[in-house]
């Protein structure tokens, strides 16, 4: 009996340790993922602000920065005709991929599944035709699909797939292909991160056309061209369809904007990608012109003409005659919002000025502000009167503004695509992701009761078991991409609802390898990947961390306490991680409880970069913001060649430095450009650039007593 008790106690402790490690690993992955999403939204906000308040001096500068931000215009039918010319694309005799005809049949859709299973690619002619037919169908659908279970035994709901085709194929294998008897609802985030996003879309679009009453697709937050720039879908389309990639990509943007926003089953189950907020109103969502939101990250603006003598506008408050008020934007003093008072307001003791004087003063002040913006992003040419496009005459001017009604409906869409549930009551902005909100059980109860709904099914969050109930089982999160962070990191799941509306959950994991691993081996494998990502974050903030360590090292000994180490690391990285728990994995030696922080960084990466003449702080900035850099590169690379010139490279860095509110000299940028132009052809390959500054993992792990030991340091090559 004593032996049995000891064994049981040991096993419980072992399982508890494994669970702690598993949860810490999960927290690392999620913190880094959400920090990336927050960076993307901050970058988009910066570009939105810059484009709203920056006036280029010539067409080249305008094309260099602004072409990507005109993508969210609402296209007219006549303007879309150039993207539907699939008939002019010849099908070569050497093509061995799948063939499809319209109208599509179930056999065509099934053949497409088999072709993609065998790594075949659908020709661009068929892709454009399929997207064209899909767009025509989506335009007929309402914002909120209404589905009934009375015609089938059960409905299957799938969550995020994120380009992981194997997960979709496994779902079809276990549950069956979509059919009249087997309806499906797919809940957004079909693209990005995985390698087969376009294949997933084409399969689902094909079944959508074959079974328009049985297959339903909601839009997710990744069905957004700005998000696609960062997380890989844009790159995937351009690589797989080099000749016709731009047309396919443009058409996909429009298709995304016409996807329904929600689905309701039997008037009792609401399905949205992210969730809800305290202001969610299905009646408003049902009336939104959803196609206006090609990118949900940017609120719609409509042009309005103002009479300068009547409307020198600003939201709230008045200023003295014709003065310009400015508000700080992300603590960037040189990028300030230009706002004008609604009517000229004269202070006591001042003489009344003519409209001509006011107009001249306004023009001069605006020019000064725009000149500051131009200097901040690196355009040194002064304005010329003939080139100044934002001119204020005595009679009128043009400006963009967001209407209250447009802003309200935009927030409705952002909330249902980006929000997450929380355990606390209330509704607060989602500062972790940077978009949407966190909503509590009281908000869920209020919104569901208002619309007489009993269950909310949403996706948007990776869960270790593939699903999770919360809010008194009134909210169900379903996530269908298994092995999302790392092989063995999580299961995928889908849910089946019958007429009784009781959820029946099915879990799976696409990997035979993980089935053979023990619990300890699975946890260790995922933990290695998480710690590698965390070490990259620490390395990329080396200068900031050392500066913070030195503030705690009053006597300049080069050592700080482990408690101070944990405090400093969190204050710099802002990841919300349990650093004291992770300390044993990140700090190998701390005699007498004191850490030699310079030597600790040597353990993280002791080899110097091979790139010469690059300042260390600039190198860290580059690595830390490599995703932002790639996003800006793909914006500037308008021809999608994968190459950027030295001039474009310098403009990229100046835009990034303006976004980060930091100073980077022209000399440092030139040195950096020359050092990574390996073939000396005067242009920089995006992929070579990112590869040159990749943190190479040279860390070997040995498992001993359930812990991981770092034996070989990493290096930045």
XYZ file of C-alpha atoms in Angstrom:
717
model
C 0.000 0.000 0.000
C 2.831 2.394 0.837
C 4.474 1.639 -2.497
C 1.196 2.236 -4.308
C 0.717 5.564 -2.525
C 4.283 6.648 -3.347
C 3.872 5.708 -7.003
C 0.561 7.549 -7.204
C 2.044 10.636 -5.553
C 5.040 10.586 -7.884
C 2.812 10.223 -10.943
C 0.570 13.108 -9.873
C 3.622 15.327 -9.383
C 4.961 14.259 -12.775
C 1.662 15.038 -14.509
C 1.442 18.359 -12.672
C 4.950 19.330 -13.850
C 4.097 18.361 -17.418
C 0.925 20.449 -17.245
C 2.823 23.479 -15.940
C 5.335 23.172 -18.773
C 2.546 22.690 -21.297
C 0.691 25.789 -20.109
C 3.846 27.915 -20.056
C 4.640 26.794 -23.593
C 1.142 27.638 -24.738
C 1.341 31.070 -23.145
C 4.629 31.775 -24.952
C 3.164 30.882 -28.336
C -0.017 32.909 -27.829
C 1.800 35.952 -26.441
C 4.164 36.110 -29.421
C 1.303 35.518 -31.895
C -0.888 38.250 -30.438
C 2.062 40.653 -30.209
C 2.526 40.169 -33.964
C -1.141 40.945 -34.631
C -0.874 44.047 -32.483
C 2.209 45.180 -34.425
C 0.330 44.669 -37.690
C -2.607 46.811 -36.559
C -0.240 49.534 -35.309
C 1.560 49.515 -38.655
C -1.747 49.733 -40.521
C -2.905 52.604 -38.298
C 0.346 54.424 -39.020
C -0.034 53.980 -42.775
C -3.673 55.007 -42.633
C -2.735 58.162 -40.782
C 0.173 58.853 -43.111
C -1.954 58.457 -46.232
C -4.700 60.656 -44.815
C -2.298 63.501 -44.047
C 0.565 63.163 -46.485
C 0.617 64.710 -49.952
C 3.253 63.446 -52.431
C 4.900 65.921 -54.787
C 4.756 63.682 -57.840
C 3.115 60.570 -59.205
C 6.140 58.376 -58.484
C 6.007 59.124 -54.768
C 2.264 58.604 -54.783
C 2.613 55.236 -56.495
C 5.464 54.233 -54.198
C 3.415 54.454 -51.027
C -0.248 54.781 -51.766
C -1.110 52.161 -54.383
C -1.853 49.467 -51.828
C -4.210 51.708 -49.877
C -6.511 52.298 -52.803
C -7.432 48.612 -52.703
C -10.337 49.229 -50.364
C -12.329 51.180 -52.931
C -15.716 49.786 -53.882
C -15.308 48.612 -57.449
C -17.919 49.123 -60.130
C -18.937 46.265 -62.387
C -17.268 47.894 -65.383
C -13.995 48.199 -63.480
C -14.031 44.497 -62.591
C -14.328 43.258 -66.147
C -10.555 43.230 -66.620
C -10.264 40.633 -63.843
C -12.797 38.289 -65.441
C -11.033 37.737 -68.754
C -10.290 34.080 -68.061
C -11.331 33.179 -71.610
C -8.295 34.987 -73.000
C -5.926 32.791 -70.987
C -4.783 29.826 -73.021
C -4.540 26.376 -71.507
C -1.219 24.838 -72.613
C -1.120 21.304 -73.919
C 1.461 20.437 -71.266
C -1.024 21.163 -68.463
C -1.659 17.982 -66.438
C -3.661 19.423 -63.563
C -7.391 19.119 -62.898
C -9.993 20.299 -65.424
C -13.329 21.788 -64.374
C -16.414 22.871 -66.298
C -19.278 25.170 -65.370
C -21.811 24.726 -63.985
C -19.821 22.662 -61.495
C -20.922 19.224 -60.374
C -20.125 17.210 -57.275
C -17.733 15.134 -59.390
C -15.766 18.275 -60.310
C -15.464 19.314 -56.664
C -14.407 15.817 -55.565
C -11.842 15.684 -58.387
C -10.446 19.000 -57.181
C -10.005 17.548 -53.694
C -8.129 14.557 -55.090
C -5.941 16.738 -57.300
C -4.883 18.930 -54.388
C -4.307 15.842 -52.274
C -1.719 14.790 -54.867
C -0.066 18.237 -54.901
C -1.432 19.268 -58.296
C -2.173 22.906 -59.116
C -5.283 24.320 -60.759
C -4.585 26.461 -63.812
C -5.056 30.224 -63.507
C -7.798 30.143 -66.175
C -9.928 27.881 -63.989
C -9.040 29.818 -60.830
C -10.274 33.121 -62.256
C -13.426 31.508 -63.604
C -14.127 29.824 -60.272
C -13.616 33.093 -58.392
C -15.872 34.907 -60.845
C -18.702 32.406 -60.304
C -18.146 32.467 -56.547
C -18.363 36.253 -56.471
C -21.659 36.208 -58.354
C -23.055 33.727 -55.826
C -21.781 35.606 -52.753
C -23.401 38.832 -53.940
C -26.790 37.126 -53.679
C -26.290 36.151 -50.035
C -27.357 38.199 -47.010
C -24.933 39.374 -44.339
C -26.344 36.756 -41.961
C -27.102 33.324 -43.362
C -30.134 31.532 -41.912
C -29.802 27.737 -41.736
C -32.312 25.127 -40.607
C -31.669 21.580 -39.327
C -35.093 20.285 -40.334
C -33.785 19.062 -43.703
C -30.764 17.129 -42.402
C -29.673 15.030 -39.478
C -26.872 17.363 -38.433
C -24.789 20.331 -39.514
C -20.980 20.341 -39.221
C -19.212 23.549 -38.133
C -15.477 23.983 -38.741
C -13.190 26.655 -37.293
C -9.894 28.155 -38.446
C -7.973 26.173 -41.076
C -5.176 28.678 -41.798
C -3.927 27.128 -44.997
C -3.511 23.639 -43.522
C -4.984 21.488 -46.260
C -4.301 18.217 -44.427
C -6.753 19.242 -41.708
C -9.516 19.889 -44.231
C -8.828 16.576 -45.982
C -8.947 14.737 -42.658
C -12.278 16.376 -41.786
C -13.707 15.254 -45.118
C -12.308 11.750 -44.577
C -13.801 11.416 -41.083
C -17.038 13.283 -41.664
C -17.681 12.992 -45.407
C -17.639 15.470 -48.289
C -20.226 18.248 -48.331
C -23.532 17.117 -49.808
C -27.275 17.587 -49.435
C -27.202 15.153 -46.524
C -23.957 16.573 -45.069
C -24.130 20.397 -44.797
C -21.138 22.420 -43.558
C -20.515 25.830 -42.061
C -16.934 27.129 -42.264
C -16.212 29.907 -39.818
C -13.451 32.007 -41.386
C -9.644 32.214 -41.373
C -9.115 29.897 -44.325
C -5.829 31.570 -45.297
C -2.419 32.702 -43.976
C 0.310 30.886 -42.050
C -0.185 27.526 -43.767
C 1.167 26.580 -47.206
C -2.095 25.660 -48.976
C -4.457 28.576 -48.430
C -5.400 28.953 -52.084
C -6.194 25.224 -52.369
C -8.492 25.372 -49.336
C -10.359 28.347 -50.798
C -10.793 26.727 -54.202
C -12.142 23.502 -52.668
C -14.616 25.348 -50.464
C -15.709 27.675 -53.266
C -16.296 24.682 -55.525
C -18.538 22.965 -52.974
C -20.241 26.300 -52.278
C -21.274 26.501 -55.939
C -22.321 22.849 -56.120
C -24.324 22.952 -52.869
C -25.317 26.615 -52.340
C -27.921 25.694 -49.706
C -25.716 23.237 -47.812
C -22.295 24.952 -47.686
C -21.894 28.264 -45.887
C -18.765 30.374 -45.382
C -18.333 33.158 -42.833
C -15.629 35.782 -43.143
C -12.737 35.751 -40.665
C -10.293 38.451 -39.652
C -7.640 36.940 -41.970
C -9.861 37.399 -45.024
C -8.315 40.845 -45.269
C -5.695 41.932 -47.795
C -3.734 43.998 -45.248
C -3.435 40.992 -42.909
C -2.526 38.776 -45.887
C 0.504 40.968 -46.610
C 2.032 39.997 -43.278
C 0.989 36.403 -42.731
C 1.812 34.816 -46.061
C -1.268 34.491 -48.269
C -0.241 37.277 -50.649
C 3.193 35.701 -50.998
C 1.661 32.264 -51.616
C -0.606 33.496 -54.416
C 2.222 35.344 -56.156
C 4.555 32.369 -55.960
C 2.041 29.819 -57.234
C 0.574 32.018 -59.980
C 3.425 34.216 -61.119
C 1.909 35.319 -64.440
C -1.681 35.890 -63.315
C -1.091 36.281 -59.572
C -2.052 39.948 -59.434
C -5.434 39.345 -61.049
C -6.151 36.381 -58.784
C -5.096 38.320 -55.716
C -7.225 41.330 -56.638
C -10.268 39.185 -57.291
C -9.790 37.331 -53.996
C -9.821 40.656 -52.133
C -13.218 41.441 -53.612
C -14.503 37.924 -52.926
C -13.445 38.264 -49.281
C -15.390 41.520 -48.957
C -18.603 39.790 -50.095
C -18.388 36.879 -47.651
C -21.269 36.750 -45.122
C -20.452 37.919 -41.622
C -22.441 35.415 -39.546
C -24.695 32.371 -39.670
C -27.704 31.537 -37.488
C -28.966 27.952 -37.063
C -32.657 27.444 -36.231
C -32.794 30.997 -34.856
C -31.031 29.656 -31.742
C -27.316 29.281 -32.517
C -25.210 32.243 -33.637
C -21.930 31.581 -35.470
C -19.416 34.407 -35.924
C -15.663 34.280 -36.299
C -14.543 36.328 -33.294
C -17.654 36.771 -31.212
C -19.588 39.784 -30.021
C -19.317 42.992 -27.990
C -21.643 44.946 -25.748
C -22.798 46.944 -28.795
C -23.356 43.990 -31.140
C -26.713 44.278 -32.875
C -27.652 41.651 -35.451
C -30.217 44.003 -36.967
C -27.468 46.518 -37.763
C -25.110 43.826 -39.047
C -27.848 42.518 -41.345
C -28.092 45.928 -43.049
C -24.374 46.725 -43.442
C -22.956 47.139 -46.957
C -20.321 44.513 -46.247
C -18.536 44.819 -49.595
C -17.291 48.293 -48.587
C -14.894 46.692 -46.124
C -12.229 45.178 -48.352
C -9.966 45.668 -45.351
C -11.667 45.724 -41.980
C -8.578 47.289 -40.412
C -9.381 50.625 -42.017
C -12.668 52.437 -41.392
C -14.442 53.648 -44.535
C -14.043 57.288 -45.430
C -16.233 59.278 -47.737
C -15.273 62.431 -49.511
C -17.099 65.563 -48.574
C -16.709 69.023 -49.977
C -16.510 71.887 -47.535
C -16.870 75.622 -47.959
C -13.717 77.010 -46.408
C -15.425 80.118 -45.138
C -18.112 78.000 -43.454
C -16.379 74.789 -42.405
C -12.868 74.684 -41.038
C -13.569 71.447 -39.253
C -12.559 69.669 -36.065
C -14.293 67.211 -33.804
C -15.245 69.112 -30.693
C -13.983 72.488 -29.508
C -13.226 75.748 -31.330
C -10.079 77.738 -31.816
C -9.310 81.328 -32.570
C -9.572 82.632 -36.086
C -8.436 80.024 -38.557
C -5.872 78.423 -36.264
C -4.981 74.790 -36.772
C -5.326 72.404 -33.843
C -3.094 69.348 -33.692
C -3.316 66.176 -31.679
C -0.453 63.815 -30.983
C -0.503 60.511 -32.829
C 1.330 57.639 -31.118
C 3.733 60.124 -29.494
C 5.152 61.193 -32.867
C 5.453 64.957 -32.639
C 6.225 65.333 -36.328
C 3.149 63.424 -37.480
C 0.195 65.385 -36.204
C -3.426 65.288 -37.268
C -4.477 68.408 -39.133
C -7.809 69.646 -37.851
C -9.662 72.871 -38.519
C -12.399 74.559 -36.548
C -15.970 74.258 -37.784
C -16.464 78.024 -38.004
C -14.130 80.966 -37.562
C -14.260 81.945 -33.916
C -12.819 85.294 -32.949
C -11.388 85.990 -29.538
C -11.958 89.323 -27.795
C -9.662 92.084 -28.841
C -8.764 90.646 -32.226
C -9.751 92.265 -35.460
C -11.970 90.377 -37.872
C -10.029 89.008 -40.824
C -11.246 88.470 -44.338
C -11.861 84.991 -45.747
C -8.859 85.556 -48.021
C -6.554 86.108 -45.003
C -7.927 83.018 -43.289
C -7.471 80.893 -46.408
C -3.884 82.086 -46.850
C -3.024 81.345 -43.223
C -4.626 77.908 -43.381
C -2.720 77.054 -46.561
C 0.597 78.157 -45.048
C 0.019 76.172 -41.843
C -0.996 73.018 -43.706
C 2.049 73.286 -45.930
C 4.276 73.504 -42.855
C 2.705 70.418 -41.305
C 2.913 68.402 -44.527
C 6.531 69.448 -44.966
C 7.267 67.940 -41.539
C 5.567 64.715 -42.609
C 7.632 64.667 -45.782
C 10.887 65.156 -43.917
C 9.945 62.413 -41.456
C 9.494 59.808 -44.211
C 12.565 60.955 -46.150
C 11.245 63.089 -48.999
C 13.497 66.110 -49.038
C 12.150 67.934 -52.096
C 10.312 71.124 -51.124
C 6.750 71.737 -52.176
C 6.062 73.712 -55.287
C 2.832 75.555 -55.784
C 2.058 73.604 -58.916
C 2.588 70.278 -57.171
C 0.678 70.980 -54.017
C -2.397 68.816 -54.455
C -4.183 69.653 -51.213
C -4.957 73.281 -51.993
C -7.347 75.436 -50.028
C -9.093 78.077 -52.029
C -11.423 80.722 -50.777
C -14.443 78.809 -51.970
C -14.031 75.186 -51.101
C -11.719 72.245 -50.428
C -11.890 68.482 -50.391
C -11.381 66.326 -47.314
C -12.172 62.877 -46.050
C -14.203 62.180 -42.967
C -15.760 59.223 -41.216
C -19.502 59.508 -40.677
C -20.921 58.503 -37.335
C -23.131 55.854 -38.946
C -20.255 54.423 -40.972
C -18.035 54.318 -37.905
C -20.742 52.515 -35.907
C -21.272 49.807 -38.505
C -17.521 49.439 -39.015
C -17.121 48.801 -35.280
C -19.838 46.150 -35.475
C -17.826 44.266 -38.094
C -14.496 44.684 -36.315
C -15.983 43.350 -33.079
C -17.495 40.192 -34.566
C -14.272 39.412 -36.466
C -11.606 40.274 -33.880
C -13.077 39.914 -30.367
C -12.347 37.252 -27.718
C -14.264 36.120 -24.608
C -12.854 36.688 -21.117
C -13.743 35.308 -17.701
C -14.314 38.698 -16.057
C -17.524 40.595 -16.603
C -17.695 43.647 -18.800
C -16.440 44.643 -22.224
C -13.006 46.197 -22.697
C -10.784 46.928 -25.740
C -8.692 43.949 -26.812
C -5.271 45.446 -26.128
C -3.549 42.079 -26.590
C -4.516 41.729 -30.273
C -4.931 45.432 -30.871
C -8.406 45.074 -32.414
C -11.908 44.178 -31.268
C -12.737 43.723 -27.603
C -12.784 41.286 -24.700
C -16.351 40.447 -23.677
C -17.430 38.837 -20.410
C -20.236 36.421 -19.497
C -22.598 39.295 -18.705
C -22.152 40.664 -22.240
C -22.799 37.216 -23.704
C -25.964 36.847 -21.641
C -27.191 40.296 -22.640
C -26.615 39.934 -26.388
C -27.901 36.363 -26.645
C -31.005 37.190 -24.619
C -31.740 40.240 -26.751
C -31.855 38.079 -29.886
C -33.353 34.987 -28.220
C -30.222 32.886 -28.933
C -29.003 30.083 -26.683
C -25.467 29.371 -27.964
C -22.632 31.333 -29.587
C -20.124 29.339 -31.645
C -16.951 31.206 -32.557
C -13.355 30.463 -33.615
C -10.415 32.897 -33.792
C -8.450 31.357 -30.880
C -6.254 28.263 -30.966
C -7.215 25.828 -28.197
C -5.082 22.914 -27.065
C -7.970 20.457 -27.314
C -9.395 22.052 -30.461
C -12.381 23.469 -28.590
C -13.357 25.146 -25.326
C -16.607 26.078 -23.590
C -16.900 29.238 -21.503
C -19.506 31.674 -20.168
C -21.626 28.947 -18.569
C -21.328 26.848 -21.745
C -23.037 29.561 -23.791
C -19.888 30.228 -25.831
C -18.085 27.465 -27.723
C -14.726 28.117 -29.386
C -13.939 25.701 -32.216
C -10.499 25.588 -33.883
C -9.853 23.173 -36.755
C -6.120 23.649 -37.489
C -4.188 20.989 -35.575
C -0.447 21.355 -34.862
C -0.965 25.093 -35.255
C 2.102 26.343 -33.387
C 4.241 23.234 -33.635
C 3.859 19.540 -34.393
C 1.942 18.158 -31.423
C 1.035 21.557 -29.972
C -2.742 21.164 -30.261
C -5.572 19.088 -31.627
C -8.075 20.262 -34.183
C -11.826 19.832 -33.777
C -15.172 20.341 -35.448
C -18.661 20.333 -33.972
C -21.860 18.674 -35.216
C -25.309 20.029 -34.395
C -28.543 18.118 -34.854
C -32.136 19.296 -34.446
C -31.692 19.154 -30.662
C -28.853 21.719 -31.051
C -26.652 19.781 -28.613
C -22.983 20.104 -29.689
C -21.189 16.846 -30.520
C -17.437 17.483 -30.721
C -14.935 15.519 -32.786
C -11.187 15.904 -32.158
C -8.276 14.902 -34.377
C -4.603 15.533 -35.013
C -2.957 15.354 -38.409
C 0.259 13.509 -37.585
C 1.206 9.907 -37.185
C 4.486 10.931 -35.563
C 2.951 12.421 -32.441
C 0.894 9.306 -31.773
C 4.092 7.370 -31.109
C 5.477 9.946 -28.680
C 5.018 9.846 -24.926
C 3.456 12.762 -23.097
C 6.917 13.909 -21.981
C 8.282 13.759 -25.519
C 5.340 15.709 -26.939
C 5.641 18.437 -24.312
C 9.421 18.652 -24.754
C 9.153 18.938 -28.520
C 6.670 21.807 -28.388
C 8.580 23.432 -25.546
C 11.768 23.524 -27.606
C 10.020 25.419 -30.365
C 8.461 27.896 -27.938
C 11.754 28.574 -26.162
C 13.486 29.086 -29.504
C 10.925 31.728 -30.434
C 11.309 33.329 -27.009
C 15.108 33.470 -27.294
C 14.679 35.255 -30.619
C 12.555 37.865 -28.880
C 15.165 38.297 -26.135
C 18.003 38.634 -28.622
C 16.174 41.216 -30.707
C 15.746 43.415 -27.599
C 19.333 43.028 -26.364
C 20.220 46.736 -26.262
C 17.007 47.699 -24.471
C 17.414 44.870 -21.967
C 21.026 45.771 -21.152
C 20.068 49.408 -20.615
C 17.286 48.320 -18.249
C 19.579 45.860 -16.434
C 22.120 48.609 -15.843
C 19.503 50.715 -14.075
C 19.043 47.926 -11.518
C 22.811 47.389 -11.300
C 23.534 50.443 -9.161
C 27.124 49.448 -8.304
C 28.020 48.539 -11.908
C 28.922 44.966 -10.974
C 27.448 43.426 -14.132
C 25.105 41.300 -12.032
C 21.458 41.594 -10.986
C 19.116 39.463 -8.917
C 16.857 36.945 -10.608
C 13.783 38.824 -9.405
C 15.097 41.997 -11.034
C 15.854 39.992 -14.188
C 12.235 38.817 -14.394
C 10.936 42.340 -13.779
C 13.162 43.885 -16.452
C 12.429 41.271 -19.115
C 8.671 41.744 -18.766
C 8.968 45.538 -18.712
C 10.838 45.471 -22.032
C 9.053 42.668 -23.913
C 5.501 43.169 -22.542
C 4.527 39.559 -23.268
C 2.771 38.850 -19.970
C 4.724 35.620 -19.403
C 5.533 33.874 -16.085
C 9.234 34.700 -16.273
C 10.035 33.290 -12.846
C 8.649 29.933 -13.941
C 10.572 30.122 -17.217
C 13.800 31.200 -15.532
C 15.201 27.670 -15.256
C 14.853 27.266 -19.031
C 16.396 30.621 -19.937
C 19.041 31.201 -17.251
C 21.639 28.462 -16.966
C 23.870 29.899 -14.279
C 23.135 32.336 -11.458
C 25.593 31.816 -8.576
C 24.273 33.163 -5.284
C 21.061 34.136 -7.044
C 22.795 36.791 -9.159
C 22.821 36.805 -12.945
C 25.784 38.079 -14.991
C 23.657 39.601 -17.712
C 26.382 40.217 -20.290
C 27.432 36.578 -20.135
C 23.752 35.580 -20.303
C 23.407 37.307 -23.673
C 26.530 35.518 -24.834
C 24.729 32.270 -24.050
C 21.807 33.358 -26.217
C 23.926 34.322 -29.240
C 27.717 34.646 -28.971
C 28.679 34.642 -32.666
C 28.714 37.975 -34.425
C 26.601 38.486 -37.574
C 28.353 37.915 -40.873
C 26.857 41.164 -42.198
C 29.569 43.793 -41.998
C 29.335 47.512 -41.232
C 25.936 47.189 -39.578
C 25.465 48.782 -36.188
C 24.283 46.387 -33.482
C 21.228 48.423 -32.502
C 20.211 48.708 -36.164
C 20.611 44.960 -36.544
C 18.365 44.336 -33.547
C 15.772 46.772 -34.886
C 15.846 45.029 -38.233
C 15.389 41.588 -36.742
C 12.715 42.685 -34.282
C 10.691 44.328 -37.051
C 11.375 41.863 -39.861
C 7.639 41.151 -40.261
C 6.891 44.868 -40.543
C 9.726 45.205 -43.038
C 8.411 42.375 -45.168
C 4.941 43.936 -45.101
C 6.320 47.312 -46.241
C 8.463 45.600 -48.872
C 5.434 43.888 -50.368
C 3.541 47.186 -50.362
C 6.359 48.954 -52.183
C 7.033 46.018 -54.532
C 4.104 46.953 -56.742
C 5.101 44.634 -59.590
C 5.479 41.685 -57.191
C 8.913 40.907 -58.594
C 10.381 40.147 -55.187
C 13.030 42.821 -55.790
C 13.307 46.324 -54.364
C 15.749 48.966 -55.550
C 18.141 50.795 -53.227
C 15.861 53.833 -53.420
C 12.819 51.771 -52.457
C 14.836 50.103 -49.717
C 15.770 53.490 -48.244
C 12.149 54.651 -48.425
C 11.125 51.444 -46.639
C 13.515 52.104 -43.797
C 12.495 55.723 -43.493
C 8.852 54.725 -43.297
C 9.698 52.137 -40.646
C 11.808 54.559 -38.620
C 8.978 57.089 -38.747
C 6.554 54.398 -37.561
C 8.932 53.464 -34.708
C 9.709 57.104 -33.848
C 13.457 56.486 -34.092
C 16.362 58.101 -35.905
C 18.308 56.110 -38.533
C 20.964 57.937 -40.496
C 21.146 57.793 -44.275
C 24.679 56.462 -43.967
C 23.566 53.534 -41.809
C 20.781 52.684 -44.248
C 23.180 52.838 -47.210
C 25.675 50.578 -45.434
C 22.906 48.116 -44.689
C 21.693 48.122 -48.300
C 25.193 47.538 -49.696
C 25.952 44.766 -47.224
C 22.940 42.663 -48.214
C 23.158 43.226 -51.964
C 25.072 39.993 -52.357
C 25.252 39.912 -56.171
C 25.846 43.678 -56.417
C 23.090 44.224 -58.986
C 21.663 47.315 -57.314
C 18.495 45.598 -56.056
C 17.607 43.543 -52.989
C 15.752 40.264 -53.053
C 13.124 40.201 -50.296
C 13.568 36.522 -49.501
C 17.389 36.764 -49.480
C 17.131 39.794 -47.253
C 14.956 38.010 -44.686
C 17.122 34.888 -44.871
C 20.294 36.903 -44.280
C 18.944 38.134 -40.958
C 17.346 34.917 -39.778
C 18.236 33.779 -36.279
C 19.734 30.344 -36.859
C 18.998 27.876 -34.116
C 22.102 25.940 -33.140
C 20.840 24.897 -29.766
C 20.828 21.226 -28.957
C 18.604 19.986 -26.197
C 19.203 17.129 -23.828
C 16.441 15.868 -21.635
C 17.325 15.114 -18.075
C 14.896 14.775 -15.213
C 12.149 16.453 -17.198
C 14.062 19.654 -17.881
C 15.745 21.077 -21.002
C 19.413 22.065 -20.959
C 20.864 24.511 -23.471
C 24.210 23.124 -24.620
C 25.144 25.096 -27.739
C 24.456 28.813 -28.293
C 22.579 30.196 -31.275
C 23.951 32.635 -33.774
C 22.608 35.344 -36.005
C 23.855 34.803 -39.554
